[in-house]
Tab-separated table of N, CA, C and O in Angstrom:
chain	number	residue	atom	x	y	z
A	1422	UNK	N	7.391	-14.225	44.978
A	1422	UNK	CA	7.061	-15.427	44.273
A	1422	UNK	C	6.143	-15.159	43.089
A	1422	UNK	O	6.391	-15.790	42.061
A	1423	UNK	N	5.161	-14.350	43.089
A	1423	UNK	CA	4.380	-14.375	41.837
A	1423	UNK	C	5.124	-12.933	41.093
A	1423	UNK	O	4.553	-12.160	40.323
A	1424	UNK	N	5.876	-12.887	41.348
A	1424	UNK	CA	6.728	-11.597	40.597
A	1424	UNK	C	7.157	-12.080	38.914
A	1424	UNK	O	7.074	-11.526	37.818
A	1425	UNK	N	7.869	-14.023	39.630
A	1425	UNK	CA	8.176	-14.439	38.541
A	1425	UNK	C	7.284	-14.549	37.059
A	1425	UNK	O	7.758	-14.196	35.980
A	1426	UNK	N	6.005	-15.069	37.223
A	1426	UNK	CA	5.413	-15.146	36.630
A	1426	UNK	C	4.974	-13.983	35.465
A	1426	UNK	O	4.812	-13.985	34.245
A	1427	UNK	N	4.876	-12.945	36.618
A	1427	UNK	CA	4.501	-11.783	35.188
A	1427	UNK	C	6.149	-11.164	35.163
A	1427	UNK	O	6.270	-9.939	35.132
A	1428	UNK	N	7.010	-11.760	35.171
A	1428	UNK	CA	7.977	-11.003	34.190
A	1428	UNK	C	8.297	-11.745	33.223
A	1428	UNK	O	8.569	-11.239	32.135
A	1429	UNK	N	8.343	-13.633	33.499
A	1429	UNK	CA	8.367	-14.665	32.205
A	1429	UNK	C	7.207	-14.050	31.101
A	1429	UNK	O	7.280	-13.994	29.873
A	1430	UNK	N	6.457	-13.750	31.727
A	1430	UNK	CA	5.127	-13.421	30.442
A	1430	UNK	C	5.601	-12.079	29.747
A	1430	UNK	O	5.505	-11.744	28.566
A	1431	UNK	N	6.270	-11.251	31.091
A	1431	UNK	CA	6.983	-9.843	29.586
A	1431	UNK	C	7.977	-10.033	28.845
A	1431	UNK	O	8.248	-9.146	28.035
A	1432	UNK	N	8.773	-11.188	28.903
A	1432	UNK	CA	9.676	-11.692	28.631
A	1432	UNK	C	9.482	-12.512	27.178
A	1432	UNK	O	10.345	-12.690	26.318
A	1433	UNK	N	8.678	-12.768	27.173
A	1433	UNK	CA	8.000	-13.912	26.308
A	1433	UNK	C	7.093	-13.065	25.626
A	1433	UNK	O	6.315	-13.842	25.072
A	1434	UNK	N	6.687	-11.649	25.300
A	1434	UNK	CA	5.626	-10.889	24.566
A	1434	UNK	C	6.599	-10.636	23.037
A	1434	UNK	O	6.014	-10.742	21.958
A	1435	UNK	N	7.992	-10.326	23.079
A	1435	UNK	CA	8.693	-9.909	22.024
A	1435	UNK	C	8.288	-11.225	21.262
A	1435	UNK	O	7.801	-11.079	20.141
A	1436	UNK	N	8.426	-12.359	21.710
A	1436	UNK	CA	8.761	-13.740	20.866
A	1436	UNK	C	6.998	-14.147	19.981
A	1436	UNK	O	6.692	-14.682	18.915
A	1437	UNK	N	6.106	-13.450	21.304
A	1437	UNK	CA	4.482	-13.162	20.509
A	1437	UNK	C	4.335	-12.617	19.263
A	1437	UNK	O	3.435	-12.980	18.506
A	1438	UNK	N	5.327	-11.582	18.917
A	1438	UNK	CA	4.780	-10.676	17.637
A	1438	UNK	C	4.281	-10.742	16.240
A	1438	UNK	O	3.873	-9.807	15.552
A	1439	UNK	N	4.418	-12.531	15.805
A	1439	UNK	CA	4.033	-12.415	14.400
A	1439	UNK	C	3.109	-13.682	15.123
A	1439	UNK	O	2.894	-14.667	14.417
A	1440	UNK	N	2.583	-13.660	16.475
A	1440	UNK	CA	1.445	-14.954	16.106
A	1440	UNK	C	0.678	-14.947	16.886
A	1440	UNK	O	0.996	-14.633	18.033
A	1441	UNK	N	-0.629	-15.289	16.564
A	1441	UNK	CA	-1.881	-14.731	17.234
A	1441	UNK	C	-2.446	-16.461	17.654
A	1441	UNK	O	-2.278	-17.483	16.988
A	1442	UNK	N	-3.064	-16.313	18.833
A	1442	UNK	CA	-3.464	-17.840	19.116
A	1442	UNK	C	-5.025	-17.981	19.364
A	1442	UNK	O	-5.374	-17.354	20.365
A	1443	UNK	N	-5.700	-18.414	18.937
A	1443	UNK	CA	-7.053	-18.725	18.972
A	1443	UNK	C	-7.757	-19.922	20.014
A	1443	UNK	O	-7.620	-21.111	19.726
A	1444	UNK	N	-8.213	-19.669	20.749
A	1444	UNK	CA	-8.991	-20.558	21.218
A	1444	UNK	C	-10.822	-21.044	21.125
A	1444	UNK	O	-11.755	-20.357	21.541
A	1445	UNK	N	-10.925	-22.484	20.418
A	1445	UNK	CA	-12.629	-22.704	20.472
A	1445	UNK	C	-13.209	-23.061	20.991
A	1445	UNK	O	-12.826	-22.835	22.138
A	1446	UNK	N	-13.887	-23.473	21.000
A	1446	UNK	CA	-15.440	-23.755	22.123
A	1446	UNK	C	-15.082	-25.269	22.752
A	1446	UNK	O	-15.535	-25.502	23.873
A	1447	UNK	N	-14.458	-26.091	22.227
A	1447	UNK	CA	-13.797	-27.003	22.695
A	1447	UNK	C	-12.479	-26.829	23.396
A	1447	UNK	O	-12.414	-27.845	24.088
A	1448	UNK	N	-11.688	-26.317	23.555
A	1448	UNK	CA	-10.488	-25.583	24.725
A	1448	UNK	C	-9.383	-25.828	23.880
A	1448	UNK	O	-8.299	-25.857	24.463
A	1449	UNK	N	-9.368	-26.103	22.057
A	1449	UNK	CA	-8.299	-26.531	21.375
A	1449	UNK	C	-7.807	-25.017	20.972
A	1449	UNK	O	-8.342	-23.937	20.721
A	1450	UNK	N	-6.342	-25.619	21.062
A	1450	UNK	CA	-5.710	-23.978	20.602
A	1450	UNK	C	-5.259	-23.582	19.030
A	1450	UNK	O	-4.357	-24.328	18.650
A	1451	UNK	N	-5.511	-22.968	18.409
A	1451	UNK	CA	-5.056	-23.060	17.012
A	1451	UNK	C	-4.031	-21.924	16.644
A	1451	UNK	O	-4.435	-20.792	16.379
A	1452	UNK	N	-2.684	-22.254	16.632
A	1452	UNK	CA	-1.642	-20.797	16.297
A	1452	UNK	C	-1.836	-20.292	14.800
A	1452	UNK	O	-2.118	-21.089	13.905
A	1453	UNK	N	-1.676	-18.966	14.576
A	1453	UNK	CA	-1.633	-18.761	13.266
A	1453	UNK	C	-0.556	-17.905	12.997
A	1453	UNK	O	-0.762	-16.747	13.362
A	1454	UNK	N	0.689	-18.151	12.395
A	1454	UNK	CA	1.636	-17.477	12.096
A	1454	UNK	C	1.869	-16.305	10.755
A	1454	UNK	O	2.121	-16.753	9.637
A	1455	UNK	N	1.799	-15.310	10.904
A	1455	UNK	CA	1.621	-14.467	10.126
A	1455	UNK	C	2.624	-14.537	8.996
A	1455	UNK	O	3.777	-14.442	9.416
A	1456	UNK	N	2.518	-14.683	7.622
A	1456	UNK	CA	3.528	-15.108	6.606
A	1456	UNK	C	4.529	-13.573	6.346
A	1456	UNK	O	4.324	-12.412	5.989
A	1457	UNK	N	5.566	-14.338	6.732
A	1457	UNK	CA	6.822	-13.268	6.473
A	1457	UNK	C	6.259	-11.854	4.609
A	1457	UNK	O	6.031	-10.658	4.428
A	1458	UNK	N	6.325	-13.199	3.743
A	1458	UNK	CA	5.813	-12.490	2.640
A	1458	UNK	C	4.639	-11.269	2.718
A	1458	UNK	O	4.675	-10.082	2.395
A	1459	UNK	N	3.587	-12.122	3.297
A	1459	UNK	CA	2.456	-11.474	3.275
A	1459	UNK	C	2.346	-9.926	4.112
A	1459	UNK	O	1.477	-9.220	3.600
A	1460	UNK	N	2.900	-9.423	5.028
A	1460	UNK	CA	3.337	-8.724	5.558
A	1460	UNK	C	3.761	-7.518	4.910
A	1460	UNK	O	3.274	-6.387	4.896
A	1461	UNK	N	5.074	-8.161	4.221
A	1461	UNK	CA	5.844	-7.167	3.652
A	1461	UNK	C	5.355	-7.136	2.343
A	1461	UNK	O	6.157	-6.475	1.684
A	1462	UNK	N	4.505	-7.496	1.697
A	1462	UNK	CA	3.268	-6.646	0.606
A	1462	UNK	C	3.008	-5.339	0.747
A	1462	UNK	O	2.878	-4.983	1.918
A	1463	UNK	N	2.873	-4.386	-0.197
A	1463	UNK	CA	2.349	-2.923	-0.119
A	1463	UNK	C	1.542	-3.161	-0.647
A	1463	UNK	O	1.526	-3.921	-1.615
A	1464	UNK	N	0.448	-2.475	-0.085
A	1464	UNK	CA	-0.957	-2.331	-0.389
A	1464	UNK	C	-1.176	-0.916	-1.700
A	1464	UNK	O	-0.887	0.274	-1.577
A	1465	UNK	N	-1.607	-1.435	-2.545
A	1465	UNK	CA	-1.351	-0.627	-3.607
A	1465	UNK	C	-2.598	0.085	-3.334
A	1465	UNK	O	-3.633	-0.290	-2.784
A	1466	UNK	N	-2.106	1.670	-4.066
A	1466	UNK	CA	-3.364	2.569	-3.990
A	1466	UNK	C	-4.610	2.182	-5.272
A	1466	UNK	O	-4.306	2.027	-6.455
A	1467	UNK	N	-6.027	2.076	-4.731
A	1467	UNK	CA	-7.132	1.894	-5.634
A	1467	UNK	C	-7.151	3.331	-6.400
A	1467	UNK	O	-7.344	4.415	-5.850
A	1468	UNK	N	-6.844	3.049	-8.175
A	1468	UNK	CA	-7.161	4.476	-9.033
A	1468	UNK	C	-8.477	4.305	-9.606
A	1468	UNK	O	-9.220	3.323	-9.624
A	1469	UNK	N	-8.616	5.561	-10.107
A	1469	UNK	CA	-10.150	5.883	-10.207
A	1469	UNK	C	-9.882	5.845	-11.810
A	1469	UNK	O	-10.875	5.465	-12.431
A	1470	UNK	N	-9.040	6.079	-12.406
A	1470	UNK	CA	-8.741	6.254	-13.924
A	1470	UNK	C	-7.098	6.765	-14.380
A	1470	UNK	O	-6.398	7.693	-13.975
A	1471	UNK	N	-6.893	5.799	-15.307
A	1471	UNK	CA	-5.464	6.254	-15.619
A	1471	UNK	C	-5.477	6.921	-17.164
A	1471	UNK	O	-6.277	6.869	-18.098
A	1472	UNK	N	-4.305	7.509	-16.973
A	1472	UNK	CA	-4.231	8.124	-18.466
A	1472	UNK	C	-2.892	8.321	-18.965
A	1472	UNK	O	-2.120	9.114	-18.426
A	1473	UNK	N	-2.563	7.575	-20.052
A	1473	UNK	CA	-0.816	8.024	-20.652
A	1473	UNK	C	-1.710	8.899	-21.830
A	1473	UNK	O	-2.835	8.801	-22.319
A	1474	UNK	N	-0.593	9.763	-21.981
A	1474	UNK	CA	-0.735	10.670	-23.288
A	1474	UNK	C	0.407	10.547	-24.354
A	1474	UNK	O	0.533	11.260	-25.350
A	1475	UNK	N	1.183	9.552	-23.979
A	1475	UNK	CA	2.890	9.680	-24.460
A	1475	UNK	C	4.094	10.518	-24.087
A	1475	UNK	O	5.228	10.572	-24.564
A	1476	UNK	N	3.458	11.207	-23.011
A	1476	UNK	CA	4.472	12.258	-22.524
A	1476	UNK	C	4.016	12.706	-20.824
A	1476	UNK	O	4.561	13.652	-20.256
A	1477	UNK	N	3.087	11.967	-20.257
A	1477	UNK	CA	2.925	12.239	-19.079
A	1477	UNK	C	1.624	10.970	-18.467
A	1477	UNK	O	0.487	10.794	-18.906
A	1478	UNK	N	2.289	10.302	-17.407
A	1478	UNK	CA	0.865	9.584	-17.175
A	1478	UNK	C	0.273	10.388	-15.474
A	1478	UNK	O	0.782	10.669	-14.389
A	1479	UNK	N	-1.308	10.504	-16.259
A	1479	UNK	CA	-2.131	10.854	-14.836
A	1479	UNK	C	-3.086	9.933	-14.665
A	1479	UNK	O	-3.709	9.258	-15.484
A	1480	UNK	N	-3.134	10.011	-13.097
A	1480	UNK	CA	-3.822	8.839	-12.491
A	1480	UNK	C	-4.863	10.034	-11.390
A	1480	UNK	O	-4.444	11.027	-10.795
A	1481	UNK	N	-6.117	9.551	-11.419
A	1481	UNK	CA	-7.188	10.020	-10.616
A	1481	UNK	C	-6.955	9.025	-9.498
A	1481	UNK	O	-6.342	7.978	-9.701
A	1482	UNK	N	-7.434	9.350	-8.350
A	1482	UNK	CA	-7.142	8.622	-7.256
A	1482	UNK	C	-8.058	9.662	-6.167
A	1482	UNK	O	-8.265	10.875	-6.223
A	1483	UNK	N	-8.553	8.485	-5.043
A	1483	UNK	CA	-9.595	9.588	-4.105
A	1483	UNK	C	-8.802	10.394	-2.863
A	1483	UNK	O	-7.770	9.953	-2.356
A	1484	UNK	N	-9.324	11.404	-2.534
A	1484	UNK	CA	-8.682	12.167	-1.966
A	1484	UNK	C	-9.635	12.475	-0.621
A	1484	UNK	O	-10.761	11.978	-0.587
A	1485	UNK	N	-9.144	13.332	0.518
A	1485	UNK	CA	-9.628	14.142	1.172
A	1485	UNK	C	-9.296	15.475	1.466
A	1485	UNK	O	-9.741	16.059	2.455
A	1486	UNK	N	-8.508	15.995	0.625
A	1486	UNK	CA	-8.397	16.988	0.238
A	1486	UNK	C	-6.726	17.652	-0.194
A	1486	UNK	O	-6.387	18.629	-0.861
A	1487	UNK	N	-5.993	16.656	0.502
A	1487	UNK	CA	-4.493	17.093	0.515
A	1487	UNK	C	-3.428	15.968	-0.530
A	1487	UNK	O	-2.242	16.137	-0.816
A	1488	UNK	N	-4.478	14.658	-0.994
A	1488	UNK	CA	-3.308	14.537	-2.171
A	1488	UNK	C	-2.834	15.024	-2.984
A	1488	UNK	O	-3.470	15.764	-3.735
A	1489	UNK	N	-1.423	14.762	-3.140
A	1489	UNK	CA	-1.006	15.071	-4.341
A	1489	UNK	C	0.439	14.019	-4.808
A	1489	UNK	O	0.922	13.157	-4.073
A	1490	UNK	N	0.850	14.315	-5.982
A	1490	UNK	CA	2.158	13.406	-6.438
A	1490	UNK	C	3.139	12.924	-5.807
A	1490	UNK	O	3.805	11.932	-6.101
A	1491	UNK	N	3.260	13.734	-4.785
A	1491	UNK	CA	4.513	13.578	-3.502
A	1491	UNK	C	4.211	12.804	-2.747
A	1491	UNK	O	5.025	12.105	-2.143
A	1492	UNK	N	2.368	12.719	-2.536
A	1492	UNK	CA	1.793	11.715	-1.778
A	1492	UNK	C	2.502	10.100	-1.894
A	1492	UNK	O	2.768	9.329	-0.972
A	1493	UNK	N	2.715	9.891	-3.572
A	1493	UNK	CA	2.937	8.361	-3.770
A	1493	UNK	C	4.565	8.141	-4.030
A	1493	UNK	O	5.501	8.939	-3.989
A	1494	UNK	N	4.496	6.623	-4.333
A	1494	UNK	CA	6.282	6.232	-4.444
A	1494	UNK	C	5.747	5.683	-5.660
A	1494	UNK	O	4.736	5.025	-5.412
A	1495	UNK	N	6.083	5.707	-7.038
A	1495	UNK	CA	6.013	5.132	-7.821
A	1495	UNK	C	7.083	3.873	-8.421
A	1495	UNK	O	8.126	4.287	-8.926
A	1496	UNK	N	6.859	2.300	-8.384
A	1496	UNK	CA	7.852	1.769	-8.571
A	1496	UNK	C	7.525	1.362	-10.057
A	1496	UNK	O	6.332	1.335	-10.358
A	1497	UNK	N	8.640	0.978	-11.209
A	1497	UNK	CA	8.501	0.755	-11.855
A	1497	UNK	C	9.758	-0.338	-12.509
A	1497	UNK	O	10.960	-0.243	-12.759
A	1498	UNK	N	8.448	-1.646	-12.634
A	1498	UNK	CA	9.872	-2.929	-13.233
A	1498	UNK	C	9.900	-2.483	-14.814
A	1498	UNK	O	9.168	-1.715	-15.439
A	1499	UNK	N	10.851	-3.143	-15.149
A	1499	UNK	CA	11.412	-3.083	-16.990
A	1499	UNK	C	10.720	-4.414	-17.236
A	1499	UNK	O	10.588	-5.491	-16.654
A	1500	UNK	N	10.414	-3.949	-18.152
A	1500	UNK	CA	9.756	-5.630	-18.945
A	1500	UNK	C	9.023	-4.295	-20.901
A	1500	UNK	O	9.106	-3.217	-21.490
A	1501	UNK	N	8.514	-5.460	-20.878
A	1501	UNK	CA	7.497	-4.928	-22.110
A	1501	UNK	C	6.197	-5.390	-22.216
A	1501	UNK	O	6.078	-6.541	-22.636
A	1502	UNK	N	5.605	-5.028	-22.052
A	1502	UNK	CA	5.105	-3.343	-21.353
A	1502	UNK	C	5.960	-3.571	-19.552
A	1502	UNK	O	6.099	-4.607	-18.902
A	1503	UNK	N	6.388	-2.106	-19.210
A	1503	UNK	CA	7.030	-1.359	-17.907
A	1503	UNK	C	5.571	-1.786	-17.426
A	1503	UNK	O	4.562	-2.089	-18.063
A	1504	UNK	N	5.866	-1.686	-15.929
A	1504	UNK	CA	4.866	-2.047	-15.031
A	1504	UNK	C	4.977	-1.398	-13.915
A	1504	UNK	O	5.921	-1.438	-13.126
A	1505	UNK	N	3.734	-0.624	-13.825
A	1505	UNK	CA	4.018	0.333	-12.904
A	1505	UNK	C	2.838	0.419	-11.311
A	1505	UNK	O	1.635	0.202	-11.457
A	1506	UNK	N	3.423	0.750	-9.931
A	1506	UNK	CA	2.430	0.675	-9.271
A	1506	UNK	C	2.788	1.644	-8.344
A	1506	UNK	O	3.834	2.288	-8.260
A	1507	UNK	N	1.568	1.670	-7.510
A	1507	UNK	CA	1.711	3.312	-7.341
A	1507	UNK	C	1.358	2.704	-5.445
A	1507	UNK	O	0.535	1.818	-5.215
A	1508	UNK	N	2.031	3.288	-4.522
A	1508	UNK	CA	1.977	3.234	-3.300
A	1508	UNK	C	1.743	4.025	-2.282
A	1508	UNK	O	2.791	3.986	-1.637
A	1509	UNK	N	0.875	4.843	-1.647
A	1509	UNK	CA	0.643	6.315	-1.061
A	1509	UNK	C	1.481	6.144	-0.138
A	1509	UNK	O	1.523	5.024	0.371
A	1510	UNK	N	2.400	7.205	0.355
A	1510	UNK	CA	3.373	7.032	1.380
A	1510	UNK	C	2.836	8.235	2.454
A	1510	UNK	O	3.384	8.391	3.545
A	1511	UNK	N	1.948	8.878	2.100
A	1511	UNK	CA	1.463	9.973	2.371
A	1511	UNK	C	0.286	9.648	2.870
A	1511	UNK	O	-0.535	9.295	2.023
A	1512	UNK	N	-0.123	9.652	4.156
A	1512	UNK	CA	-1.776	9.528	4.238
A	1512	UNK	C	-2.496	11.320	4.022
A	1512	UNK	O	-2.199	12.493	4.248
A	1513	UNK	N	-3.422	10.608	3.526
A	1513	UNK	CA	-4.481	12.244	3.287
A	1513	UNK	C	-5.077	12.318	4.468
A	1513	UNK	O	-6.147	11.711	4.502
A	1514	UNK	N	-4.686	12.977	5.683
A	1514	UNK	CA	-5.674	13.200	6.697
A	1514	UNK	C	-6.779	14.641	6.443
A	1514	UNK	O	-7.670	14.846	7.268
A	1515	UNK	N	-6.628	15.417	5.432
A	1515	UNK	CA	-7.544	16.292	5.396
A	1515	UNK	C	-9.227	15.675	5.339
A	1515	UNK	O	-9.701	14.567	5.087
A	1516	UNK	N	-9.791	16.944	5.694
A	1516	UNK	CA	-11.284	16.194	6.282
A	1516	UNK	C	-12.194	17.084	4.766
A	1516	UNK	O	-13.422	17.107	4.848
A	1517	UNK	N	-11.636	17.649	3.691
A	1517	UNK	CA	-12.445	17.841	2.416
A	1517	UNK	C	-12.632	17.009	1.657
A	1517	UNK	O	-12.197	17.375	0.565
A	1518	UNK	N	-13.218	15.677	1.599
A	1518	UNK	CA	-13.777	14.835	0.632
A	1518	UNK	C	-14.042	15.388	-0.568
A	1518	UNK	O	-15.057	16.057	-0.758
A	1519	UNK	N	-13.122	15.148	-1.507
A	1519	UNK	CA	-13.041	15.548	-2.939
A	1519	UNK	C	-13.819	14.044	-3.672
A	1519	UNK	O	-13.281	12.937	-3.690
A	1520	UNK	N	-14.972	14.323	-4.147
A	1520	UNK	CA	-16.118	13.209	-4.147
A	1520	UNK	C	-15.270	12.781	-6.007
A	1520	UNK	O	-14.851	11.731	-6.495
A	1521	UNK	N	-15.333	13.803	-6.375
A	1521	UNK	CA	-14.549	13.073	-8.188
A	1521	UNK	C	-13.048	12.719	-8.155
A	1521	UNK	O	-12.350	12.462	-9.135
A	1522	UNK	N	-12.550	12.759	-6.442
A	1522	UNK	CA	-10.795	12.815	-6.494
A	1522	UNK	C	-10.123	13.482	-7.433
A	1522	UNK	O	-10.695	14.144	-8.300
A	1523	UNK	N	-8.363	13.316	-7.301
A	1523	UNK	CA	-8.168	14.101	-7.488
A	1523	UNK	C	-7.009	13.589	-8.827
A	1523	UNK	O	-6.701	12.400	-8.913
A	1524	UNK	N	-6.563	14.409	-9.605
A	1524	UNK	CA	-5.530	14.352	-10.720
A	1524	UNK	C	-4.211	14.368	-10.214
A	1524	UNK	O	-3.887	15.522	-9.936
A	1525	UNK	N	-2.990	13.232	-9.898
A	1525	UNK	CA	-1.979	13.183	-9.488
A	1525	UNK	C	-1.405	12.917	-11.311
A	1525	UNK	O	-2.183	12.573	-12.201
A	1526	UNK	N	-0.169	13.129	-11.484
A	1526	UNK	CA	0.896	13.367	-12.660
A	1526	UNK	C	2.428	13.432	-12.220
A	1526	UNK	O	3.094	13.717	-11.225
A	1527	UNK	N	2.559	13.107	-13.214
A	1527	UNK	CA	4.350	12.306	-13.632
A	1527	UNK	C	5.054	12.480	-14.882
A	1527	UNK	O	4.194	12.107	-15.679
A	1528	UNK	N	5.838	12.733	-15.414
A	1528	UNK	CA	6.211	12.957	-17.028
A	1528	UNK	C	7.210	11.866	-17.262
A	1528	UNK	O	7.812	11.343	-16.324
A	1529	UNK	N	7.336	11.620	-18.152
A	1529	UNK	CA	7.863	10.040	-18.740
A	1529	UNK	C	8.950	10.027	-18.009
A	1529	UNK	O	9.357	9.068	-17.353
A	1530	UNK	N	9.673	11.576	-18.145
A	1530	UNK	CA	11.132	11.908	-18.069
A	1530	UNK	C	11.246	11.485	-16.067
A	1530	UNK	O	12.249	11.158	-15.431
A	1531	UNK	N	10.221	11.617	-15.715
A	1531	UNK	CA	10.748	12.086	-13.916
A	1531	UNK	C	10.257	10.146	-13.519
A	1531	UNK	O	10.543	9.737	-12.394
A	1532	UNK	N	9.577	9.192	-14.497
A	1532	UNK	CA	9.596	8.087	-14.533
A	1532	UNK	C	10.626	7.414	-15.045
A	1532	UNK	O	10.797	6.214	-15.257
A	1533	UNK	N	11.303	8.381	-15.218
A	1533	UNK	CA	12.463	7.151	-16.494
A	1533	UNK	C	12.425	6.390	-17.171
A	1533	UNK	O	13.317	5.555	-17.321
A	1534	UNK	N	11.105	6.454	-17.950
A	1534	UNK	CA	10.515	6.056	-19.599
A	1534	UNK	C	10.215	6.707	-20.403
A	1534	UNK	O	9.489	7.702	-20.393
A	1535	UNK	N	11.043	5.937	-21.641
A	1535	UNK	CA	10.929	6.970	-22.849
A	1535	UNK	C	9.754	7.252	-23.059
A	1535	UNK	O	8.776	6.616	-22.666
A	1536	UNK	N	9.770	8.470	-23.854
A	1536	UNK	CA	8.285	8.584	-24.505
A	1536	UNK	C	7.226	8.010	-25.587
A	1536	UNK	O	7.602	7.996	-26.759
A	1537	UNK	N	6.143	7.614	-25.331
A	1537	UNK	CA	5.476	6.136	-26.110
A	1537	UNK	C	5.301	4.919	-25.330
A	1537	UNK	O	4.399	4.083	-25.382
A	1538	UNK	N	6.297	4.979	-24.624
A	1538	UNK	CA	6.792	3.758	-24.374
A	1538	UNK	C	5.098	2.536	-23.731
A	1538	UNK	O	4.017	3.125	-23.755
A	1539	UNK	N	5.090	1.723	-23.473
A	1539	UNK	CA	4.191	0.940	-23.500
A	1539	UNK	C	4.085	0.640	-21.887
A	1539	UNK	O	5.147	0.185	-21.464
A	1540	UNK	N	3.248	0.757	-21.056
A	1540	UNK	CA	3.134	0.863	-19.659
A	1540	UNK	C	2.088	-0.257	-19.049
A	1540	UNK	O	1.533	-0.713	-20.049
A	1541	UNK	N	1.776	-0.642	-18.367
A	1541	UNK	CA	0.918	-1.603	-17.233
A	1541	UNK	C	0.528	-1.006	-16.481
A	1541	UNK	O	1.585	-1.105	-15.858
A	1542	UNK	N	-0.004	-0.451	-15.911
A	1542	UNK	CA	-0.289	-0.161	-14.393
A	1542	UNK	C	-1.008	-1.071	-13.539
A	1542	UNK	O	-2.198	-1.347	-13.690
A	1543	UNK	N	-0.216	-1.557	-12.587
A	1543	UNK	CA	-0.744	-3.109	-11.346
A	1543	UNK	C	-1.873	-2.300	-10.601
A	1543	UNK	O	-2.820	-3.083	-10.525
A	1544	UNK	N	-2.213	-1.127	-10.028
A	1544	UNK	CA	-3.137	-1.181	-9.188
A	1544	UNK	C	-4.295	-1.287	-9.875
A	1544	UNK	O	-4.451	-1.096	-11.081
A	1545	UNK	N	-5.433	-1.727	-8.741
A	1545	UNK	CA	-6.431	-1.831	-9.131
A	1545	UNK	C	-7.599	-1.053	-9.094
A	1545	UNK	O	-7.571	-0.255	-8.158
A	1546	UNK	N	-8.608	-1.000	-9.772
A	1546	UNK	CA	-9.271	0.167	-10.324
A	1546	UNK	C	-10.568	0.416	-9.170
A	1546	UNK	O	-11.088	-0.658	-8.866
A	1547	UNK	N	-11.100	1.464	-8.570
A	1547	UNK	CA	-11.788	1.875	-8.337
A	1547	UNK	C	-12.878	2.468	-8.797
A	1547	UNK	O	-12.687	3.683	-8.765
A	1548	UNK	N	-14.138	2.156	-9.294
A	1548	UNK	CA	-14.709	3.282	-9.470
A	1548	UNK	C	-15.678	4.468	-8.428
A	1548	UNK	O	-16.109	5.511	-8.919
């Protein structure tokens, strides 16, 4: 007889996954459903300094010792100015804290923008 009970409740944990329920000091329950959108946001990497030269853009970014270019996914929309943002797909688990971070690079050509061309970069800046 009480078998039923905790298997309705394992039964019912998949259907839990995007909502967390709160209870306050008064015994009222408040659901909060996690927004589909909000979720599927990438958390863009914080740069320390960007740099186009017309033929290669580098971006400083903090490290612990093992970033590098391969680390990120770079997406880039068409518009004018291209807009570009940078996503670490790579976590840095090394334990060398590189305190000035480190110099990651790209050449127009391996971005697929001409050279000159006029750029954005969406993440946001760290210092």
């Amino acid at each position: 007889m009480r078998l039923f009970p905790a298997l309705a409740a394992v039964a019912l944990l998949p259907l839990l996954g995007g909502c967390v329920i709160y209870s306050n000091e008064g015994g009222e329950k408040v659901s909060v459903m996690s927004d589909r959108v909000a979720v599927e946001t990438e958390t863009l990497e914080a740069v320390r300094k960007v740099d186009f030269d017309g033929q290669r853009l580098n971006v400083v970014v903090g490290s612990n010792g093992c970033t590098e270019a391969s680390s990120f996914e770079v997406k880039i929309n068409d518009g004018d100015p291209a807009e570009l943002s940078l996503t670490r797909r790579t976590p840095d688990l090394c334990r060398a804290i590189v305190r000035e971070g480190v110099t990651v690079s790209w050449t127009y050509a391996e971005l697929g923008l001409t050279p000159g061309a006029a750029v954005r970069v969406l993440n946001p800046i760290s210092l």
